[in-house]
XYZ file of C-alpha atoms in Angstrom:
740
model
C 75.029 -35.239 -107.747
C 76.106 -34.778 -110.666
C 78.271 -38.452 -110.238
C 75.193 -39.939 -110.421
C 74.560 -38.902 -113.936
C 76.023 -41.170 -116.154
C 73.613 -43.825 -114.072
C 71.582 -43.484 -116.939
C 74.190 -44.437 -119.950
C 75.638 -47.831 -117.872
C 72.014 -48.598 -117.652
C 71.194 -47.936 -121.071
C 74.676 -49.307 -122.288
C 73.525 -53.305 -120.416
C 70.203 -52.994 -120.659
C 69.839 -56.997 -120.783
C 71.750 -57.026 -117.604
C 68.981 -54.531 -115.695
C 66.396 -55.437 -117.727
C 66.311 -59.965 -116.199
C 67.527 -58.127 -112.356
C 63.986 -56.369 -112.770
C 61.870 -58.996 -114.590
C 64.094 -61.741 -111.322
C 62.351 -58.851 -108.556
C 59.945 -58.951 -110.462
C 58.910 -62.147 -109.557
C 59.890 -63.198 -106.340
C 57.472 -59.913 -105.205
C 54.681 -61.330 -107.362
C 54.852 -64.167 -106.053
C 55.509 -62.984 -102.219
C 51.928 -60.575 -103.001
C 50.434 -62.823 -104.288
C 50.894 -65.994 -101.678
C 50.728 -64.693 -99.110
C 47.751 -61.806 -99.696
C 46.009 -64.486 -101.137
C 46.620 -67.425 -98.662
C 45.936 -64.839 -96.192
C 42.088 -64.272 -97.305
C 40.890 -67.543 -97.479
C 42.184 -68.718 -94.217
C 40.528 -65.468 -92.083
C 37.993 -66.508 -94.436
C 37.631 -70.109 -93.399
C 38.268 -69.798 -90.108
C 35.756 -66.670 -89.839
C 32.970 -69.167 -91.921
C 34.132 -72.037 -88.750
C 33.287 -69.654 -86.225
C 29.239 -68.799 -87.968
C 28.686 -72.579 -89.136
C 29.090 -73.179 -85.060
C 32.691 -76.398 -86.691
C 32.101 -80.101 -84.946
C 34.240 -80.601 -82.389
C 33.275 -84.242 -82.654
C 31.060 -87.052 -84.724
C 29.582 -90.120 -83.241
C 27.727 -93.474 -83.935
C 26.571 -95.194 -81.371
C 25.185 -98.380 -81.195
C 21.664 -96.909 -79.791
C 20.172 -93.622 -79.919
C 21.225 -90.976 -77.107
C 18.838 -90.457 -74.651
C 18.568 -87.075 -72.720
C 19.768 -84.758 -75.220
C 19.634 -81.389 -73.007
C 20.435 -82.603 -70.110
C 23.452 -84.462 -71.691
C 24.278 -81.357 -73.392
C 23.612 -78.812 -69.843
C 26.083 -81.267 -67.588
C 28.977 -81.310 -70.538
C 28.759 -77.827 -71.547
C 28.196 -79.157 -75.176
C 26.570 -78.760 -78.101
C 24.664 -81.993 -79.319
C 22.874 -81.742 -82.841
C 21.347 -84.821 -84.770
C 22.076 -85.843 -88.510
C 20.802 -88.056 -90.259
C 22.626 -88.845 -93.814
C 21.804 -91.199 -97.011
C 23.287 -91.465 -100.546
C 20.923 -92.120 -103.530
C 22.556 -93.286 -107.179
C 21.609 -89.660 -109.804
C 22.913 -91.733 -112.877
C 25.497 -94.163 -112.830
C 28.228 -92.528 -112.259
C 26.515 -89.420 -109.235
C 26.174 -90.102 -106.367
C 24.613 -87.464 -103.922
C 25.263 -87.206 -100.347
C 22.192 -85.037 -98.809
C 22.292 -84.369 -95.198
C 19.579 -82.688 -92.874
C 19.070 -79.350 -92.003
C 20.869 -78.529 -88.652
C 19.498 -75.848 -86.256
C 23.259 -76.048 -83.875
C 26.193 -77.419 -85.342
C 27.767 -77.471 -89.025
C 24.722 -74.750 -89.748
C 24.898 -74.491 -93.522
C 26.188 -71.057 -94.932
C 24.153 -70.231 -98.453
C 26.894 -69.206 -100.820
C 24.548 -67.944 -103.296
C 20.942 -68.030 -103.558
C 17.749 -69.092 -101.068
C 17.736 -71.763 -98.159
C 15.918 -74.333 -97.404
C 11.809 -73.125 -97.731
C 9.863 -75.604 -97.683
C 10.283 -80.081 -98.297
C 9.787 -79.644 -102.153
C 13.412 -77.325 -101.283
C 16.956 -78.685 -102.107
C 20.866 -77.286 -101.185
C 23.661 -78.119 -103.380
C 27.203 -77.661 -103.832
C 28.057 -74.769 -106.209
C 31.393 -77.020 -107.217
C 29.313 -79.619 -107.842
C 26.228 -78.295 -109.686
C 28.516 -76.236 -112.297
C 30.635 -79.445 -112.581
C 26.628 -81.135 -113.788
C 25.567 -77.709 -115.531
C 23.635 -76.993 -112.771
C 22.059 -73.488 -112.315
C 19.638 -71.853 -109.484
C 15.727 -72.698 -109.839
C 16.053 -75.330 -111.613
C 14.708 -79.482 -110.737
C 17.164 -81.995 -110.148
C 15.529 -85.463 -109.579
C 15.721 -88.114 -106.964
C 14.614 -91.573 -106.439
C 11.914 -90.564 -103.685
C 10.489 -86.952 -106.100
C 11.407 -83.771 -108.163
C 13.332 -80.960 -106.239
C 13.386 -77.582 -106.384
C 17.770 -76.144 -106.420
C 16.962 -73.171 -104.652
C 19.942 -72.384 -103.657
C 24.090 -73.150 -103.199
C 25.768 -74.351 -100.043
C 29.046 -74.563 -97.803
C 29.073 -77.400 -94.261
C 31.937 -76.845 -92.515
C 32.854 -80.345 -92.347
C 32.792 -80.146 -95.701
C 34.805 -77.769 -96.796
C 36.530 -80.332 -98.691
C 34.331 -83.089 -100.097
C 35.174 -86.488 -99.649
C 33.438 -89.085 -100.804
C 35.017 -90.927 -98.558
C 38.153 -90.490 -95.945
C 40.658 -92.353 -97.033
C 40.200 -90.176 -100.565
C 42.377 -87.702 -101.828
C 40.782 -85.808 -104.155
C 37.737 -84.253 -104.820
C 35.667 -85.356 -107.547
C 33.221 -82.939 -108.271
C 31.386 -84.459 -111.570
C 31.048 -88.462 -109.596
C 29.530 -86.773 -105.468
C 28.111 -84.080 -104.573
C 27.049 -83.033 -101.329
C 22.670 -81.718 -100.620
C 20.625 -80.734 -97.862
C 16.646 -81.278 -98.374
C 14.556 -80.203 -94.576
C 14.057 -82.618 -91.937
C 10.670 -83.225 -93.057
C 12.194 -85.004 -95.462
C 14.341 -86.664 -94.831
C 12.861 -88.153 -91.436
C 9.698 -88.972 -94.627
C 12.120 -90.586 -96.290
C 13.776 -92.128 -93.367
C 16.669 -94.376 -94.779
C 21.141 -93.176 -94.442
C 23.124 -93.853 -91.001
C 22.238 -91.242 -88.219
C 24.847 -90.374 -86.409
C 25.403 -86.779 -83.397
C 27.558 -83.831 -84.051
C 29.443 -82.505 -80.700
C 30.378 -78.623 -80.623
C 32.329 -78.799 -77.025
C 31.921 -75.656 -75.244
C 34.593 -75.012 -72.300
C 38.088 -77.153 -72.146
C 36.141 -80.372 -70.131
C 33.434 -80.987 -73.138
C 35.901 -83.224 -73.679
C 34.189 -85.736 -70.696
C 31.147 -86.806 -72.864
C 33.174 -89.087 -74.942
C 33.835 -91.064 -71.662
C 30.157 -90.699 -71.053
C 28.295 -92.224 -74.271
C 31.477 -94.979 -74.232
C 30.419 -96.439 -70.558
C 27.207 -96.262 -71.209
C 26.585 -96.386 -74.989
C 28.594 -98.568 -77.461
C 29.915 -96.085 -79.812
C 30.525 -97.906 -83.187
C 32.358 -94.192 -84.981
C 34.248 -91.633 -83.187
C 36.281 -88.929 -85.443
C 37.448 -85.691 -84.242
C 36.827 -82.302 -85.797
C 41.012 -82.720 -86.026
C 41.059 -86.900 -87.431
C 38.650 -85.296 -90.714
C 40.381 -85.714 -94.052
C 37.770 -83.080 -94.834
C 38.617 -80.335 -92.127
C 42.028 -81.260 -92.056
C 43.062 -81.574 -95.641
C 42.400 -77.813 -96.476
C 45.777 -76.977 -93.620
C 47.861 -79.672 -94.858
C 46.817 -77.768 -98.774
C 46.993 -74.231 -97.275
C 50.392 -74.068 -95.909
C 51.730 -76.212 -98.577
C 51.296 -73.552 -100.787
C 52.164 -70.369 -97.908
C 56.022 -72.572 -97.818
C 56.022 -71.946 -101.102
C 54.981 -69.061 -101.839
C 57.394 -67.856 -98.611
C 60.371 -70.189 -99.431
C 60.508 -69.547 -103.899
C 60.431 -65.834 -103.498
C 63.739 -65.759 -101.749
C 65.456 -68.125 -103.559
C 64.759 -66.360 -106.463
C 65.955 -62.096 -104.516
C 68.955 -64.599 -103.796
C 69.907 -65.414 -107.019
C 69.194 -61.745 -108.544
C 70.984 -60.762 -105.553
C 73.971 -61.942 -106.410
C 73.377 -61.571 -110.075
C 73.996 -58.725 -109.345
C 76.738 -57.606 -107.510
C 78.783 -58.793 -109.818
C 77.566 -57.217 -112.310
C 78.177 -53.669 -110.343
C 81.617 -55.768 -108.780
C 82.894 -55.346 -112.812
C 81.845 -51.457 -113.509
C 83.396 -51.060 -110.648
C 86.575 -52.860 -111.326
C 86.099 -51.702 -114.900
C 85.737 -47.662 -112.983
C 88.630 -47.849 -110.564
C 90.702 -45.167 -111.302
C 87.459 -43.104 -112.335
C 87.107 -43.587 -108.688
C 90.357 -43.638 -107.318
C 90.305 -38.898 -108.877
C 87.071 -38.729 -107.666
C 88.650 -38.933 -103.725
C 90.895 -36.691 -105.083
C 87.845 -34.436 -106.270
C 86.468 -34.242 -102.804
C 83.679 -37.251 -102.643
C 83.765 -38.897 -99.912
C 83.316 -42.713 -98.953
C 79.597 -42.157 -98.862
C 79.134 -40.529 -102.007
C 80.184 -43.071 -104.878
C 78.997 -45.669 -102.246
C 75.583 -43.590 -102.838
C 76.437 -43.620 -106.461
C 76.224 -47.378 -107.337
C 73.270 -48.368 -104.304
C 71.554 -46.112 -107.046
C 72.063 -49.477 -109.837
C 70.751 -51.053 -106.843
C 67.696 -49.067 -105.873
C 66.111 -49.075 -109.815
C 66.628 -52.626 -110.436
C 64.753 -53.117 -106.809
C 62.837 -50.272 -108.009
C 61.299 -51.166 -110.869
C 61.210 -55.195 -109.947
C 58.901 -54.536 -106.387
C 56.372 -52.399 -108.004
C 56.244 -53.977 -111.013
C 56.093 -57.230 -108.119
C 53.858 -55.568 -105.835
C 51.544 -54.709 -109.005
C 51.487 -57.251 -110.745
C 50.714 -59.487 -107.663
C 47.963 -57.471 -105.974
C 46.003 -57.736 -109.725
C 45.776 -61.133 -109.325
C 45.336 -62.423 -105.437
C 41.569 -62.031 -106.529
C 41.945 -64.789 -109.441
C 43.876 -66.549 -106.261
C 41.453 -66.253 -103.632
C 38.746 -67.442 -106.116
C 40.421 -70.849 -107.085
C 41.637 -71.806 -103.215
C 37.338 -70.682 -101.477
C 35.593 -72.818 -104.387
C 38.547 -75.507 -104.152
C 37.724 -75.843 -100.832
C 34.031 -75.099 -101.167
C 35.246 -71.914 -99.103
C 33.003 -68.687 -98.972
C 34.318 -65.212 -99.614
C 32.790 -63.573 -96.712
C 34.614 -61.170 -96.547
C 37.406 -59.192 -99.069
C 40.859 -58.667 -96.734
C 44.147 -57.104 -97.596
C 46.633 -57.373 -95.505
C 49.139 -53.958 -95.907
C 52.031 -55.865 -94.110
C 52.926 -58.358 -97.440
C 52.439 -55.982 -99.909
C 54.409 -54.235 -98.484
C 57.276 -56.781 -96.974
C 57.537 -57.731 -100.822
C 57.621 -53.759 -101.954
C 61.381 -53.659 -98.993
C 62.484 -57.456 -99.477
C 64.682 -56.115 -102.772
C 66.015 -54.130 -101.311
C 67.101 -55.711 -97.920
C 68.753 -58.844 -100.255
C 70.239 -56.224 -102.899
C 70.879 -52.645 -100.820
C 73.184 -55.086 -98.127
C 74.748 -56.987 -101.574
C 75.809 -53.751 -103.874
C 78.218 -52.195 -100.552
C 79.643 -55.553 -99.726
C 81.319 -55.647 -102.610
C 81.997 -51.671 -103.298
C 83.240 -51.346 -99.392
C 85.184 -54.309 -101.124
C 86.926 -51.258 -103.738
C 86.413 -48.358 -101.432
C 88.907 -50.529 -99.062
C 91.769 -49.646 -101.344
C 93.647 -46.491 -101.194
C 93.144 -43.696 -103.254
C 96.951 -44.093 -105.510
C 95.751 -47.587 -105.675
C 92.496 -46.717 -107.192
C 94.064 -43.717 -109.527
C 96.353 -47.090 -111.130
C 93.721 -48.733 -112.544
C 92.826 -51.929 -112.234
C 96.188 -53.919 -112.965
C 95.863 -56.654 -110.860
C 98.150 -59.826 -111.431
C 96.033 -63.077 -112.219
C 95.674 -65.410 -109.907
C 95.347 -69.087 -110.166
C 93.358 -70.676 -108.025
C 93.345 -73.253 -106.483
C 90.837 -75.449 -108.459
C 93.240 -74.091 -111.356
C 95.768 -74.817 -110.216
C 94.267 -78.704 -109.962
C 93.460 -79.038 -113.155
C 96.142 -80.111 -115.951
C 95.583 -78.790 -118.441
C 99.439 -78.028 -120.396
C 98.285 -81.006 -122.366
C 94.600 -79.784 -123.497
C 94.470 -77.660 -127.450
C 94.001 -74.246 -126.299
C 89.848 -73.907 -126.959
C 89.382 -76.032 -123.997
C 92.853 -74.502 -121.671
C 90.549 -71.406 -123.028
C 86.693 -72.634 -121.392
C 88.446 -73.736 -118.294
C 90.777 -71.095 -117.597
C 87.326 -69.020 -118.283
C 85.270 -71.008 -115.822
C 87.573 -71.428 -113.318
C 89.609 -67.965 -112.595
C 85.762 -66.839 -111.935
C 85.114 -68.766 -109.257
C 81.902 -66.360 -108.150
C 80.927 -65.729 -111.287
C 79.825 -69.840 -112.030
C 78.614 -70.151 -109.159
C 76.084 -68.338 -109.995
C 75.571 -69.424 -113.115
C 75.441 -73.236 -112.079
C 72.822 -71.769 -109.067
C 70.247 -69.697 -111.373
C 70.291 -73.179 -113.988
C 69.854 -75.748 -110.320
C 66.795 -73.806 -109.407
C 65.620 -72.983 -112.609
C 66.429 -77.157 -113.989
C 64.317 -77.296 -110.299
C 61.007 -75.838 -111.514
C 61.349 -77.267 -114.729
C 60.916 -81.056 -113.181
C 58.027 -80.025 -110.675
C 56.026 -79.980 -112.834
C 57.230 -83.401 -114.345
C 57.526 -84.879 -111.003
C 53.866 -83.981 -109.674
C 52.898 -85.791 -113.072
C 54.985 -89.423 -112.298
C 54.651 -89.268 -108.608
C 50.468 -89.550 -109.556
C 50.970 -92.158 -112.167
C 52.849 -94.034 -110.133
C 50.830 -93.790 -106.485
C 47.716 -94.068 -108.471
C 49.195 -97.530 -109.876
C 50.264 -98.544 -106.650
C 47.470 -97.799 -104.604
C 44.898 -99.161 -107.507
C 46.734 -102.296 -108.769
C 49.056 -102.928 -106.753
C 47.655 -102.865 -103.448
C 43.967 -102.566 -103.908
C 42.864 -105.839 -105.620
C 39.505 -105.098 -104.357
C 36.721 -103.128 -106.857
C 33.674 -103.009 -103.325
C 34.747 -101.917 -99.297
C 30.934 -101.947 -96.883
C 31.855 -101.230 -93.432
C 28.333 -102.574 -91.398
C 27.021 -100.397 -89.265
C 27.945 -103.256 -86.416
C 30.072 -106.163 -85.828
C 28.894 -109.643 -87.446
C 29.647 -112.762 -86.507
C 28.851 -115.076 -89.735
C 29.824 -113.623 -93.621
C 26.453 -114.692 -95.669
C 26.851 -112.198 -97.747
C 30.485 -113.205 -99.472
C 33.729 -111.720 -100.257
C 36.115 -111.322 -97.473
C 35.572 -109.905 -94.041
C 37.773 -107.583 -92.667
C 37.623 -105.728 -88.741
C 38.584 -102.298 -87.766
C 38.924 -100.239 -85.086
C 40.407 -96.488 -84.526
C 43.891 -95.804 -82.081
C 45.506 -92.420 -81.553
C 49.586 -92.559 -80.270
C 49.415 -90.306 -77.004
C 51.655 -86.469 -77.890
C 51.281 -88.457 -81.462
C 48.499 -89.529 -82.928
C 45.229 -88.381 -83.092
C 44.127 -91.471 -84.930
C 44.204 -94.062 -86.985
C 42.904 -96.920 -88.363
C 44.216 -100.568 -87.030
C 42.899 -102.922 -89.568
C 42.164 -107.461 -89.067
C 42.314 -109.206 -92.690
C 43.044 -112.126 -93.027
C 46.776 -113.573 -93.927
C 45.992 -115.431 -96.520
C 44.146 -112.114 -98.172
C 43.481 -112.073 -101.153
C 42.233 -108.157 -101.230
C 44.605 -105.782 -100.027
C 48.703 -107.217 -101.017
C 51.566 -105.030 -98.957
C 54.800 -105.079 -100.151
C 57.965 -103.243 -99.386
C 60.181 -101.286 -100.756
C 61.657 -103.807 -102.560
C 58.487 -104.309 -104.199
C 58.784 -108.103 -102.334
C 54.950 -108.989 -101.007
C 54.727 -109.117 -97.631
C 52.127 -111.734 -96.053
C 49.821 -110.367 -93.493
C 51.219 -112.937 -90.322
C 52.575 -109.775 -88.385
C 52.319 -106.688 -87.661
C 52.603 -104.452 -90.817
C 51.850 -100.638 -91.540
C 51.997 -97.935 -93.843
C 54.244 -95.236 -94.256
C 52.338 -91.994 -93.685
C 52.253 -94.338 -90.457
C 55.891 -94.713 -90.109
C 56.038 -90.556 -90.946
C 53.846 -89.274 -88.578
C 55.014 -91.472 -85.804
C 59.153 -92.132 -86.995
C 59.310 -95.420 -86.481
C 60.510 -98.645 -87.747
C 60.661 -101.999 -88.541
C 61.308 -104.004 -84.752
C 60.399 -101.120 -82.618
C 57.231 -101.179 -79.537
C 54.427 -98.705 -79.285
C 51.340 -98.163 -77.427
C 49.072 -97.317 -79.122
C 45.370 -96.591 -77.553
C 41.676 -97.794 -78.888
C 39.727 -93.922 -79.248
C 36.747 -95.553 -77.883
C 37.068 -98.519 -74.866
C 40.522 -96.186 -73.834
C 42.678 -99.289 -73.128
C 46.343 -99.013 -73.905
C 47.812 -102.094 -76.342
C 51.946 -102.548 -76.853
C 52.464 -103.990 -80.167
C 55.422 -104.440 -81.490
C 56.043 -102.786 -86.052
C 57.563 -106.086 -87.569
C 56.387 -104.618 -91.423
C 56.665 -101.413 -92.604
C 54.752 -101.756 -96.126
C 55.245 -99.163 -99.051
C 51.562 -97.912 -98.667
C 51.034 -94.178 -99.590
C 47.642 -93.859 -98.131
C 45.897 -94.299 -95.201
C 48.102 -94.458 -91.336
C 47.519 -98.025 -91.334
C 48.317 -101.025 -89.060
C 47.690 -104.309 -90.908
C 47.328 -108.139 -88.052
C 46.064 -111.034 -88.442
C 42.323 -110.753 -88.047
C 42.543 -113.567 -85.507
C 45.118 -112.009 -83.743
C 43.445 -108.229 -83.867
C 39.945 -109.694 -82.088
C 41.785 -111.578 -79.675
C 43.177 -108.060 -78.573
C 39.507 -106.742 -79.012
C 37.775 -108.925 -77.269
C 35.597 -110.078 -80.565
C 34.126 -112.976 -81.464
C 36.301 -115.140 -83.222
C 35.590 -114.679 -86.087
C 33.652 -110.716 -85.543
C 33.886 -108.756 -88.460
C 32.645 -105.801 -89.537
C 34.152 -104.871 -93.015
C 33.548 -107.080 -95.886
C 36.006 -106.540 -99.702
C 34.870 -107.539 -102.435
C 35.041 -107.698 -106.588
C 31.414 -107.707 -106.951
C 28.695 -106.280 -106.149
C 26.953 -108.421 -103.173
C 23.819 -107.770 -101.532
C 23.399 -106.273 -98.096
C 20.980 -104.114 -96.381
C 21.458 -101.265 -97.098
C 19.756 -100.447 -93.545
C 22.913 -102.309 -92.575
C 25.566 -100.505 -94.768
C 27.775 -98.150 -93.071
C 30.188 -96.987 -95.503
C 30.423 -98.522 -99.535
C 33.101 -97.020 -101.784
C 34.486 -98.554 -104.951
C 37.484 -98.350 -106.415
C 36.084 -97.125 -109.108
C 35.822 -93.847 -107.772
C 39.287 -93.759 -105.966
C 40.338 -94.073 -108.922
C 38.194 -91.318 -110.498
C 38.771 -88.955 -108.134
C 43.219 -89.116 -108.825
C 42.448 -88.432 -112.526
C 40.755 -85.430 -111.788
C 43.643 -84.012 -110.599
C 45.409 -84.040 -113.167
C 43.826 -81.152 -115.630
C 44.680 -78.564 -112.958
C 48.078 -80.047 -112.286
C 48.837 -79.695 -116.477
C 47.572 -75.821 -116.790
C 50.368 -75.819 -113.433
C 53.058 -78.243 -114.902
C 52.172 -75.377 -117.720
C 52.379 -71.926 -114.701
C 55.713 -73.813 -113.426
C 57.406 -74.389 -116.764
C 57.568 -70.628 -117.577
C 59.645 -69.874 -114.203
C 62.105 -72.127 -115.488
C 62.713 -70.798 -118.632
C 62.517 -66.993 -117.486
C 64.905 -67.743 -115.268
C 67.497 -69.706 -116.238
C 66.619 -67.766 -119.566
C 67.602 -64.368 -117.792
C 70.301 -65.779 -115.547
C 72.890 -67.226 -118.592
C 72.586 -64.218 -121.007
C 72.825 -62.388 -118.413
C 76.188 -64.340 -117.194
C 77.093 -64.716 -120.482
C 77.217 -60.671 -121.469
C 79.436 -60.736 -119.243
C 81.850 -62.425 -119.968
C 81.089 -61.099 -123.152
C 81.658 -57.322 -121.245
C 84.705 -58.896 -120.093
C 86.700 -60.587 -122.726
C 86.009 -57.765 -125.418
C 90.082 -57.556 -125.453
C 90.259 -61.186 -126.119
C 87.339 -61.394 -128.605
C 89.456 -58.080 -130.808
C 91.893 -59.991 -130.221
C 90.375 -63.245 -132.514
C 89.589 -61.215 -134.619
C 92.788 -59.889 -135.305
C 94.688 -63.035 -135.769
C 91.349 -64.399 -138.540
C 89.113 -66.525 -136.357
C 86.026 -66.595 -137.956
C 82.571 -65.354 -136.367
C 81.708 -69.014 -135.162
C 84.357 -70.414 -134.646
C 84.638 -67.265 -131.667
C 81.105 -68.536 -130.605
C 82.653 -72.022 -130.308
C 84.680 -70.794 -127.921
C 83.326 -67.911 -126.140
C 79.352 -68.794 -125.900
C 79.935 -73.330 -125.163
C 82.475 -72.086 -122.159
C 78.892 -72.762 -119.846
C 78.161 -75.790 -121.704
C 79.774 -77.950 -118.092
C 78.222 -75.351 -116.488
C 74.586 -75.807 -117.465
C 74.285 -79.880 -117.276
C 76.199 -79.492 -113.783
C 73.569 -77.689 -112.592
C 71.406 -79.586 -113.919
C 72.441 -82.259 -112.627
C 72.090 -81.057 -109.162
C 69.282 -79.632 -109.595
C 67.903 -84.015 -109.568
C 68.363 -84.445 -106.148
C 67.627 -81.239 -104.025
C 64.784 -80.893 -105.718
C 63.086 -84.642 -104.019
C 65.300 -83.835 -101.367
C 62.934 -80.430 -100.874
C 60.287 -81.380 -101.378
C 60.606 -84.565 -99.669
C 61.650 -82.369 -96.425
C 58.372 -80.662 -97.428
C 56.119 -82.986 -97.796
C 56.724 -84.188 -94.772
C 55.875 -80.879 -92.849
C 52.479 -80.744 -93.998
C 51.946 -84.382 -93.592
C 52.194 -85.733 -90.751
C 49.397 -86.803 -88.921
C 47.331 -86.743 -91.460
C 46.736 -90.473 -93.709
C 48.466 -89.856 -96.959
C 52.070 -90.365 -97.585
C 53.750 -88.217 -101.422
C 55.761 -90.815 -103.308
C 58.097 -88.842 -105.955
C 59.158 -90.189 -108.488
C 61.680 -88.575 -110.878
C 61.027 -90.985 -114.400
C 64.054 -90.864 -117.329
C 62.790 -90.097 -119.513
C 60.875 -86.855 -118.234
C 64.762 -85.793 -116.990
C 66.162 -85.908 -120.588
C 62.864 -84.308 -121.270
C 63.824 -81.619 -119.095
C 67.043 -81.484 -119.783
C 66.572 -81.644 -123.770
C 64.164 -78.693 -122.778
C 67.218 -77.186 -120.725
C 69.999 -76.927 -123.644
C 67.677 -75.242 -126.038
C 66.982 -72.671 -122.844
C 70.616 -72.847 -123.293
C 70.995 -72.394 -126.553
C 68.755 -69.182 -127.870
C 70.102 -67.684 -124.832
C 73.305 -67.911 -126.695
C 71.829 -66.810 -130.512
C 70.748 -63.551 -128.663
C 74.792 -62.855 -126.964
C 75.607 -64.012 -131.124
C 75.728 -59.993 -131.492
C 77.316 -59.011 -128.994
C 80.271 -61.133 -130.377
C 79.524 -59.502 -134.135
C 79.557 -55.731 -132.931
C 82.709 -56.065 -131.317
C 85.635 -54.432 -133.602
C 89.330 -54.950 -134.302
C 89.932 -51.814 -132.720
C 88.734 -52.998 -129.041
C 92.203 -54.707 -127.852
C 94.396 -51.871 -129.104
C 92.162 -48.919 -127.831
C 93.197 -51.343 -124.624
C 96.708 -51.637 -125.250
C 96.928 -46.844 -125.842
C 94.678 -46.946 -121.849
């Protein structure tokens, strides 16, 4: 169509607007393709890995060894594998958890190298080996011998190899997992024994009741309650949600920007469109002409973004796979995400352009040929603002803002989104710092935590004894801990929302558990003991602002009473000093230092994330402000020309036109603060339900100030880049307009 010959001329005359829109579309397609294909690839490899390695359905520790395992397997249609593990110190800071090789359940998968061939061979976690500069073929010295590293492996119940169930971050520098042969483990004859159970039918779970009736259960954990497994799904789900939501938000912003640009073009071409009608062009042909502008933006942005997204799929997949220790068994690409990535820009942009174009085409050819000579309407917002007593500059800026509400809305919306990106990095850092300090220094006062293999009545070791057991709430949460603590505990300091200490003379739930169960102070709940299946009704007296652990705390004597234990019974000890306890009596040992080090390890990847997020914020805000400023300059060409005729200097004109967006920029930034906290709170709540973790969202005033300074800096840069446009407007522009 001859009409389309002017497309190139229009685009070249407003290069910045179209390049900016293409960049925004490119970012959205890049994010969508990269996140969705990478996450799908990781998820498929994870599922394939779990199937190949026969991941357990439950893990159980009993007071006495299970007898006639083969009979139990046949009776309940399960697979049972016995496994022993022990922790050894490689040095004063590094612990290696060693497992014996299993054959039926939780089978180790060789990622690199070879499997164990002799009793002198050892397999290592690849991330631990990398962190400690250990290679295949190297020798590693342990307290009971020297072993050659035969290969690297992954294990399904340690996909996310946390040292303790209460940890949230992995620290590969200080903790790793390894496998030795069954013969070597038996020869060492240390550590703890437990059983791995794999269900083969829907009734296989009944084996738990049988074991509980015939053998005292010390510990029982379903696989979905194992944070080394459940954290993976939670983190992947969070990444997938971000990868789906962010492209849509950016595309919505782009669509609004393109709408404003196209509408401005159409308004200046009303008479041309009327002439086209007179020459015989149909509405359909004219519509397709203006859709061509959106087609160029969607096509170039979508294709370039999708290609870049595909380029970065492998690095992102490799990052998640190595982070979670999931082997890359098959490299899968889901073609549907590529197609969607290419189509999504059209889904948003084409309907938006159609709307504004058809709005103009509803006018009659005669009205269109008369040109855009509408009387400027005073909007409701301008009517409510009394500007009669204000100076000319203030009047001009207020009218400029209030008489173009769509442009104002898009500017505020764009700044809000960009500011949310910018503040997000600070939010993560501030929240983690708060969580680290609050958990380490305010709540947990102990340095060492010992969990014994069996209940005891006399504490001859020192420290502060406590008790615990695992419970569930039907249809809400499958596993959480109830702890019996001394009312005058010096090791646990629970606080309420105001920061005041809560006395442990009542029933207290932690924040993660209250979020999961959706309970508040004064509510009653029915809890079921996971080992005995006995039900208890308890009243939640207080909610503690503790963000780690799905826990309920109550006085030790009350706990022992409801559990029918001796009055002084305990199974754990908190201590400020290391205690002299026989290693064979210890089921689990952890230190606060390990917990603190694990938190610190997250700060390094956070710095990289902060840099990427800040780059997104910079690009989005610069593009949005520059485009809106450019549109404002185009619409004020006549005014700018008249200002020059009246003797206004370039600096005065720049200030008058370019500073119009100052208030909207500030408003957009202020809106972003509560919006970010609300949206991130909803996101964390959605994927943290059921895991023993609640993320406290904290944004320090200094971080807000720094973000605001950065945003204003971007705004000033955009104004600087726009000055050239104002300088290029000649004094004759107003005279040309009058002649027309």
